[in-house]
Amino acid sequence: MSESKLNVLLLRYTQDPEHIVAQAAKLCYSPSSVAELKEQIDSKDQSVFIEKLTEMGHLSPIEHVSFTFGIEGISRACSHQLVRHRLASYSQQSQRYVGKYRKKTGGFDFVIPPRIEKIGKKQWFIEKMNCIQEWYDELIEALGDSGESTFEDARFLLPNAAETKIIITMNARELLHFLRVRCCNRAQWEIRAMAIEMLRLAKKVAPNILKDAGPGCVNNACPEGKMTCGKMVEVRTMFRNI
């Protein structure tokens, strides 16, 4: 068992995403055939049109674009927040099925919150994780170490800090919503760090679609009202430079 660190990979994404969005949007108003429209769009730079679409809030065409991310090194506490975003597809590593492999490789990995390290409690936290691993191993033996049925019950001892891996697919519209909520300074630190990395990766392949992506205050007044962090200028600068 060991400390895990966040790792975000962009596994797949819609090719030529901005051309697909432009074609979907223009099809609604054009008498041209799909083939003719595609030829017209492929021959032009669509960045200005995409920017106009997003400014107008005409976002249904960007649902045709999707991104698939592989996420490692997040806690179960983080993944529980993540799957609340229901307009996405998730495949998460099972504690039930990988329990037998973790037993062979030294136990579960875990995430340490930065504040715990900051107050000098990192080693204390690691010792507690080791203690939980001992209890987990003890319970496996007590349950007869009989495969899946053992691990599905033993996992009840595992903490929210336990590391998990997950693959996520989101369309671009849902990704924008996710980033608006989870890039906010008031979001929990772990899911915020993950959201920022997702934005960095996705923006490289769809820069115009994600041009103004980030927390709600990037282009508008802070949606948090009296709960604002009060750092809107710094936040806007940061996200416009990603």
CSV table of C-alpha atoms in Angstrom, one decimal:
chain,number,residue,atom,x,y,z
A,1,MET,CA,0.0,0.0,0.0
A,2,SER,CA,1.2,3.5,-0.7
A,3,GLU,CA,0.1,7.1,-1.2
A,4,SER,CA,-1.5,7.8,-4.6
A,5,LYS,CA,-1.2,10.9,-6.8
A,6,LEU,CA,-3.7,12.2,-9.3
A,7,ASN,CA,-3.2,11.2,-12.9
A,8,VAL,CA,-5.6,12.3,-15.6
A,9,LEU,CA,-5.4,11.0,-19.2
A,10,LEU,CA,-7.5,12.0,-22.2
A,11,LEU,CA,-8.1,8.6,-23.7
A,12,ARG,CA,-10.4,9.4,-26.7
A,13,TYR,CA,-12.2,12.4,-28.1
A,14,THR,CA,-14.4,13.2,-31.1
A,15,GLN,CA,-12.1,14.0,-34.1
A,16,ASP,CA,-12.5,17.4,-35.6
A,17,PRO,CA,-14.9,18.4,-32.8
A,18,GLU,CA,-15.5,21.9,-33.9
A,19,HIS,CA,-16.4,20.9,-37.5
A,20,ILE,CA,-19.0,18.4,-36.1
A,21,VAL,CA,-20.5,21.1,-33.9
A,22,ALA,CA,-20.6,23.6,-36.8
A,23,GLN,CA,-22.2,21.0,-39.1
A,24,ALA,CA,-24.9,20.1,-36.5
A,25,ALA,CA,-25.7,23.7,-35.8
A,26,LYS,CA,-25.9,24.8,-39.4
A,27,LEU,CA,-27.9,21.8,-40.5
A,28,CYS,CA,-30.8,23.1,-38.6
A,29,TYR,CA,-31.1,26.1,-40.9
A,30,SER,CA,-29.5,25.0,-44.2
A,31,PRO,CA,-31.3,23.5,-47.2
A,32,SER,CA,-28.0,21.8,-48.2
A,33,SER,CA,-27.5,18.1,-48.0
A,34,VAL,CA,-25.4,16.6,-45.2
A,35,ALA,CA,-22.6,15.9,-47.7
A,36,GLU,CA,-22.6,19.4,-49.2
A,37,LEU,CA,-22.7,21.0,-45.7
A,38,LYS,CA,-19.8,18.9,-44.6
A,39,GLU,CA,-17.7,20.0,-47.6
A,40,GLN,CA,-18.6,23.6,-47.0
A,41,ILE,CA,-17.6,23.4,-43.3
A,42,ASP,CA,-14.4,21.4,-43.8
A,43,SER,CA,-13.1,24.1,-46.1
A,44,LYS,CA,-13.4,26.9,-43.6
A,45,ASP,CA,-12.1,27.9,-40.1
A,46,GLN,CA,-15.1,27.4,-37.7
A,47,SER,CA,-13.6,29.2,-34.7
A,48,VAL,CA,-15.6,32.4,-35.1
A,49,PHE,CA,-18.9,30.5,-35.6
A,50,ILE,CA,-18.2,28.3,-32.5
A,51,GLU,CA,-17.5,31.3,-30.4
A,52,LYS,CA,-20.8,32.9,-31.6
A,53,LEU,CA,-22.7,29.7,-30.7
A,54,THR,CA,-21.3,29.6,-27.2
A,55,GLU,CA,-21.9,33.3,-26.6
A,56,MET,CA,-25.6,32.8,-27.7
A,57,GLY,CA,-25.9,29.9,-25.3
A,58,HIS,CA,-26.9,27.6,-28.2
A,59,LEU,CA,-25.2,24.6,-26.7
A,60,SER,CA,-27.2,21.6,-28.0
A,61,PRO,CA,-24.9,21.2,-31.0
A,62,ILE,CA,-21.8,20.7,-28.8
A,63,GLU,CA,-23.5,17.6,-27.3
A,64,HIS,CA,-22.2,15.8,-30.5
A,65,VAL,CA,-18.7,16.1,-29.1
A,66,SER,CA,-17.5,13.7,-26.4
A,67,PHE,CA,-14.4,13.2,-24.3
A,68,THR,CA,-13.2,10.0,-22.5
A,69,PHE,CA,-10.9,10.5,-19.6
A,70,GLY,CA,-9.0,7.9,-17.6
A,71,ILE,CA,-8.6,9.0,-13.9
A,72,GLU,CA,-6.2,7.4,-11.4
A,73,GLY,CA,-5.1,8.4,-7.9
A,74,ILE,CA,-8.4,9.8,-6.6
A,75,SER,CA,-10.1,8.8,-3.4
A,76,ARG,CA,-13.5,7.2,-3.0
A,77,ALA,CA,-14.6,10.4,-1.4
A,78,CYS,CA,-13.8,12.2,-4.7
A,79,SER,CA,-15.4,9.5,-6.9
A,80,HIS,CA,-18.7,9.7,-4.9
A,81,GLN,CA,-18.9,13.4,-5.8
A,82,LEU,CA,-18.0,12.7,-9.4
A,83,VAL,CA,-20.8,10.3,-10.1
A,84,ARG,CA,-23.4,12.8,-9.0
A,85,HIS,CA,-22.9,14.3,-12.5
A,86,ARG,CA,-25.4,11.9,-14.0
A,87,LEU,CA,-25.2,12.9,-17.7
A,88,ALA,CA,-22.0,11.0,-18.1
A,89,SER,CA,-20.8,7.4,-18.4
A,90,TYR,CA,-18.6,5.8,-15.7
A,91,SER,CA,-16.6,2.6,-15.3
A,92,GLN,CA,-15.0,2.3,-11.9
A,93,GLN,CA,-12.6,-0.2,-10.5
A,94,SER,CA,-14.4,-2.6,-8.2
A,95,GLN,CA,-13.1,-3.0,-4.6
A,96,ARG,CA,-14.9,-6.4,-4.6
A,97,TYR,CA,-13.1,-7.8,-7.6
A,98,VAL,CA,-9.6,-6.4,-7.1
A,99,GLY,CA,-9.5,-7.2,-3.4
A,100,LYS,CA,-7.6,-10.5,-4.0
A,101,TYR,CA,-5.0,-8.7,-6.1
A,102,ARG,CA,-4.5,-6.0,-3.6
A,103,LYS,CA,-3.9,-8.6,-0.9
A,104,LYS,CA,-1.0,-10.0,-3.1
A,105,THR,CA,0.5,-6.6,-3.8
A,106,GLY,CA,0.5,-5.2,-0.3
A,107,GLY,CA,-2.9,-3.7,0.2
A,108,PHE,CA,-5.0,-0.7,-0.8
A,109,ASP,CA,-3.4,2.6,-1.9
A,110,PHE,CA,-4.8,5.9,-0.5
A,111,VAL,CA,-4.9,9.6,-1.0
A,112,ILE,CA,-3.6,12.0,1.7
A,113,PRO,CA,-5.3,15.4,1.9
A,114,PRO,CA,-2.7,18.2,1.6
A,115,ARG,CA,-3.8,19.9,4.8
A,116,ILE,CA,-3.0,16.7,6.7
A,117,GLU,CA,0.6,16.9,5.4
A,118,LYS,CA,0.7,20.7,6.1
A,119,ILE,CA,-0.1,20.3,9.8
A,120,GLY,CA,2.6,17.6,10.1
A,121,LYS,CA,0.3,14.6,10.4
A,122,LYS,CA,1.3,12.7,7.2
A,123,GLN,CA,3.1,9.9,9.0
A,124,TRP,CA,0.3,9.7,11.5
A,125,PHE,CA,-2.2,9.3,8.7
A,126,ILE,CA,-0.1,6.6,7.0
A,127,GLU,CA,0.1,4.7,10.2
A,128,LYS,CA,-3.7,4.8,10.5
A,129,MET,CA,-4.0,3.5,6.9
A,130,ASN,CA,-1.7,0.6,7.8
A,131,CYS,CA,-3.8,-0.1,10.8
A,132,ILE,CA,-6.9,-0.3,8.6
A,133,GLN,CA,-5.1,-2.6,6.2
A,134,GLU,CA,-4.3,-4.9,9.2
A,135,TRP,CA,-8.0,-4.9,10.2
A,136,TYR,CA,-9.0,-5.6,6.6
A,137,ASP,CA,-6.6,-8.6,6.3
A,138,GLU,CA,-7.8,-9.9,9.7
A,139,LEU,CA,-11.4,-9.7,8.5
A,140,ILE,CA,-10.6,-11.5,5.3
A,141,GLU,CA,-9.2,-14.4,7.3
A,142,ALA,CA,-12.2,-14.4,9.6
A,143,LEU,CA,-14.5,-14.5,6.6
A,144,GLY,CA,-12.7,-17.6,5.3
A,145,ASP,CA,-10.8,-15.9,2.5
A,146,SER,CA,-13.3,-17.4,0.0
A,147,GLY,CA,-13.1,-15.0,-3.0
A,148,GLU,CA,-15.6,-12.4,-4.0
A,149,SER,CA,-18.0,-12.9,-1.1
A,150,THR,CA,-15.2,-12.3,1.3
A,151,PHE,CA,-14.0,-9.1,-0.3
A,152,GLU,CA,-17.5,-7.6,-0.8
A,153,ASP,CA,-17.9,-7.7,3.0
A,154,ALA,CA,-14.3,-6.9,4.0
A,155,ARG,CA,-14.4,-3.7,1.9
A,156,PHE,CA,-16.8,-2.2,4.4
A,157,LEU,CA,-13.7,-1.4,6.5
A,158,LEU,CA,-11.9,0.5,3.8
A,159,PRO,CA,-11.8,4.3,4.2
A,160,ASN,CA,-12.9,7.1,1.9
A,161,ALA,CA,-9.2,7.7,1.4
A,162,ALA,CA,-8.9,4.5,-0.5
A,163,GLU,CA,-7.7,5.1,-4.0
A,164,THR,CA,-9.8,4.3,-7.0
A,165,LYS,CA,-9.6,4.4,-10.8
A,166,ILE,CA,-12.4,5.4,-13.1
A,167,ILE,CA,-13.0,6.0,-16.8
A,168,ILE,CA,-15.4,8.8,-17.7
A,169,THR,CA,-17.1,9.8,-20.9
A,170,MET,CA,-18.9,13.2,-21.1
A,171,ASN,CA,-20.3,15.2,-24.0
A,172,ALA,CA,-18.9,18.7,-24.3
A,173,ARG,CA,-22.0,20.4,-22.9
A,174,GLU,CA,-21.9,18.3,-19.7
A,175,LEU,CA,-18.2,18.8,-19.5
A,176,LEU,CA,-18.8,22.6,-19.5
A,177,HIS,CA,-21.3,22.2,-16.7
A,178,PHE,CA,-19.0,19.9,-14.7
A,179,LEU,CA,-16.1,22.4,-15.0
A,180,ARG,CA,-18.4,25.3,-14.1
A,181,VAL,CA,-19.3,23.6,-10.8
A,182,ARG,CA,-16.1,21.8,-9.9
A,183,CYS,CA,-13.4,24.3,-11.0
A,184,CYS,CA,-14.8,26.8,-8.4
A,185,ASN,CA,-12.6,27.6,-5.5
A,186,ARG,CA,-15.4,26.5,-3.2
A,187,ALA,CA,-15.4,23.0,-4.7
A,188,GLN,CA,-13.6,20.3,-2.7
A,189,TRP,CA,-9.9,20.4,-3.4
A,190,GLU,CA,-9.5,17.0,-4.9
A,191,ILE,CA,-12.3,17.1,-7.5
A,192,ARG,CA,-11.2,20.7,-8.3
A,193,ALA,CA,-7.7,19.5,-9.1
A,194,MET,CA,-9.1,16.7,-11.3
A,195,ALA,CA,-11.5,19.1,-13.1
A,196,ILE,CA,-8.6,21.5,-13.9
A,197,GLU,CA,-6.5,18.7,-15.4
A,198,MET,CA,-9.5,17.6,-17.4
A,199,LEU,CA,-9.9,21.1,-18.7
A,200,ARG,CA,-6.2,21.4,-19.6
A,201,LEU,CA,-6.3,18.2,-21.7
A,202,ALA,CA,-9.7,18.8,-23.4
A,203,LYS,CA,-8.8,22.5,-24.3
A,204,LYS,CA,-5.8,21.3,-26.3
A,205,VAL,CA,-8.1,19.4,-28.7
A,206,ALA,CA,-11.2,21.7,-28.7
A,207,PRO,CA,-9.8,25.1,-27.9
A,208,ASN,CA,-12.8,27.1,-29.2
A,209,ILE,CA,-15.5,25.0,-27.6
A,210,LEU,CA,-13.7,25.3,-24.3
A,211,LYS,CA,-12.4,28.8,-24.7
A,212,ASP,CA,-14.4,30.2,-21.8
A,213,ALA,CA,-14.6,27.0,-19.7
A,214,GLY,CA,-14.0,27.1,-16.0
A,215,PRO,CA,-15.9,28.2,-12.9
A,216,GLY,CA,-19.1,30.3,-13.2
A,217,CYS,CA,-17.2,33.5,-12.5
A,218,VAL,CA,-14.9,33.3,-15.5
A,219,ASN,CA,-17.4,35.2,-17.7
A,220,ASN,CA,-20.2,36.2,-15.3
A,221,ALA,CA,-20.7,37.4,-11.8
A,222,CYS,CA,-19.8,34.9,-9.1
A,223,PRO,CA,-22.8,32.5,-8.8
A,224,GLU,CA,-21.9,31.8,-5.1
A,225,GLY,CA,-23.3,35.1,-3.9
A,226,LYS,CA,-22.4,35.8,-0.3
A,227,MET,CA,-20.4,32.6,-0.3
A,228,THR,CA,-17.9,33.9,-2.9
A,229,CYS,CA,-14.2,33.3,-2.4
A,230,GLY,CA,-13.6,37.0,-3.3
A,231,LYS,CA,-10.8,36.1,-5.7
A,232,MET,CA,-12.6,36.5,-9.0
A,233,VAL,CA,-9.8,38.5,-10.7
A,234,GLU,CA,-7.2,35.9,-9.9
A,235,VAL,CA,-9.6,33.1,-10.9
A,236,ARG,CA,-10.4,34.7,-14.3
A,237,THR,CA,-6.7,35.2,-15.0
A,238,MET,CA,-5.8,31.6,-14.2
A,239,PHE,CA,-8.5,30.0,-16.3
A,240,ARG,CA,-8.1,32.3,-19.3
A,241,ASN,CA,-4.4,31.3,-19.4
A,242,ILE,CA,-5.0,27.5,-19.2
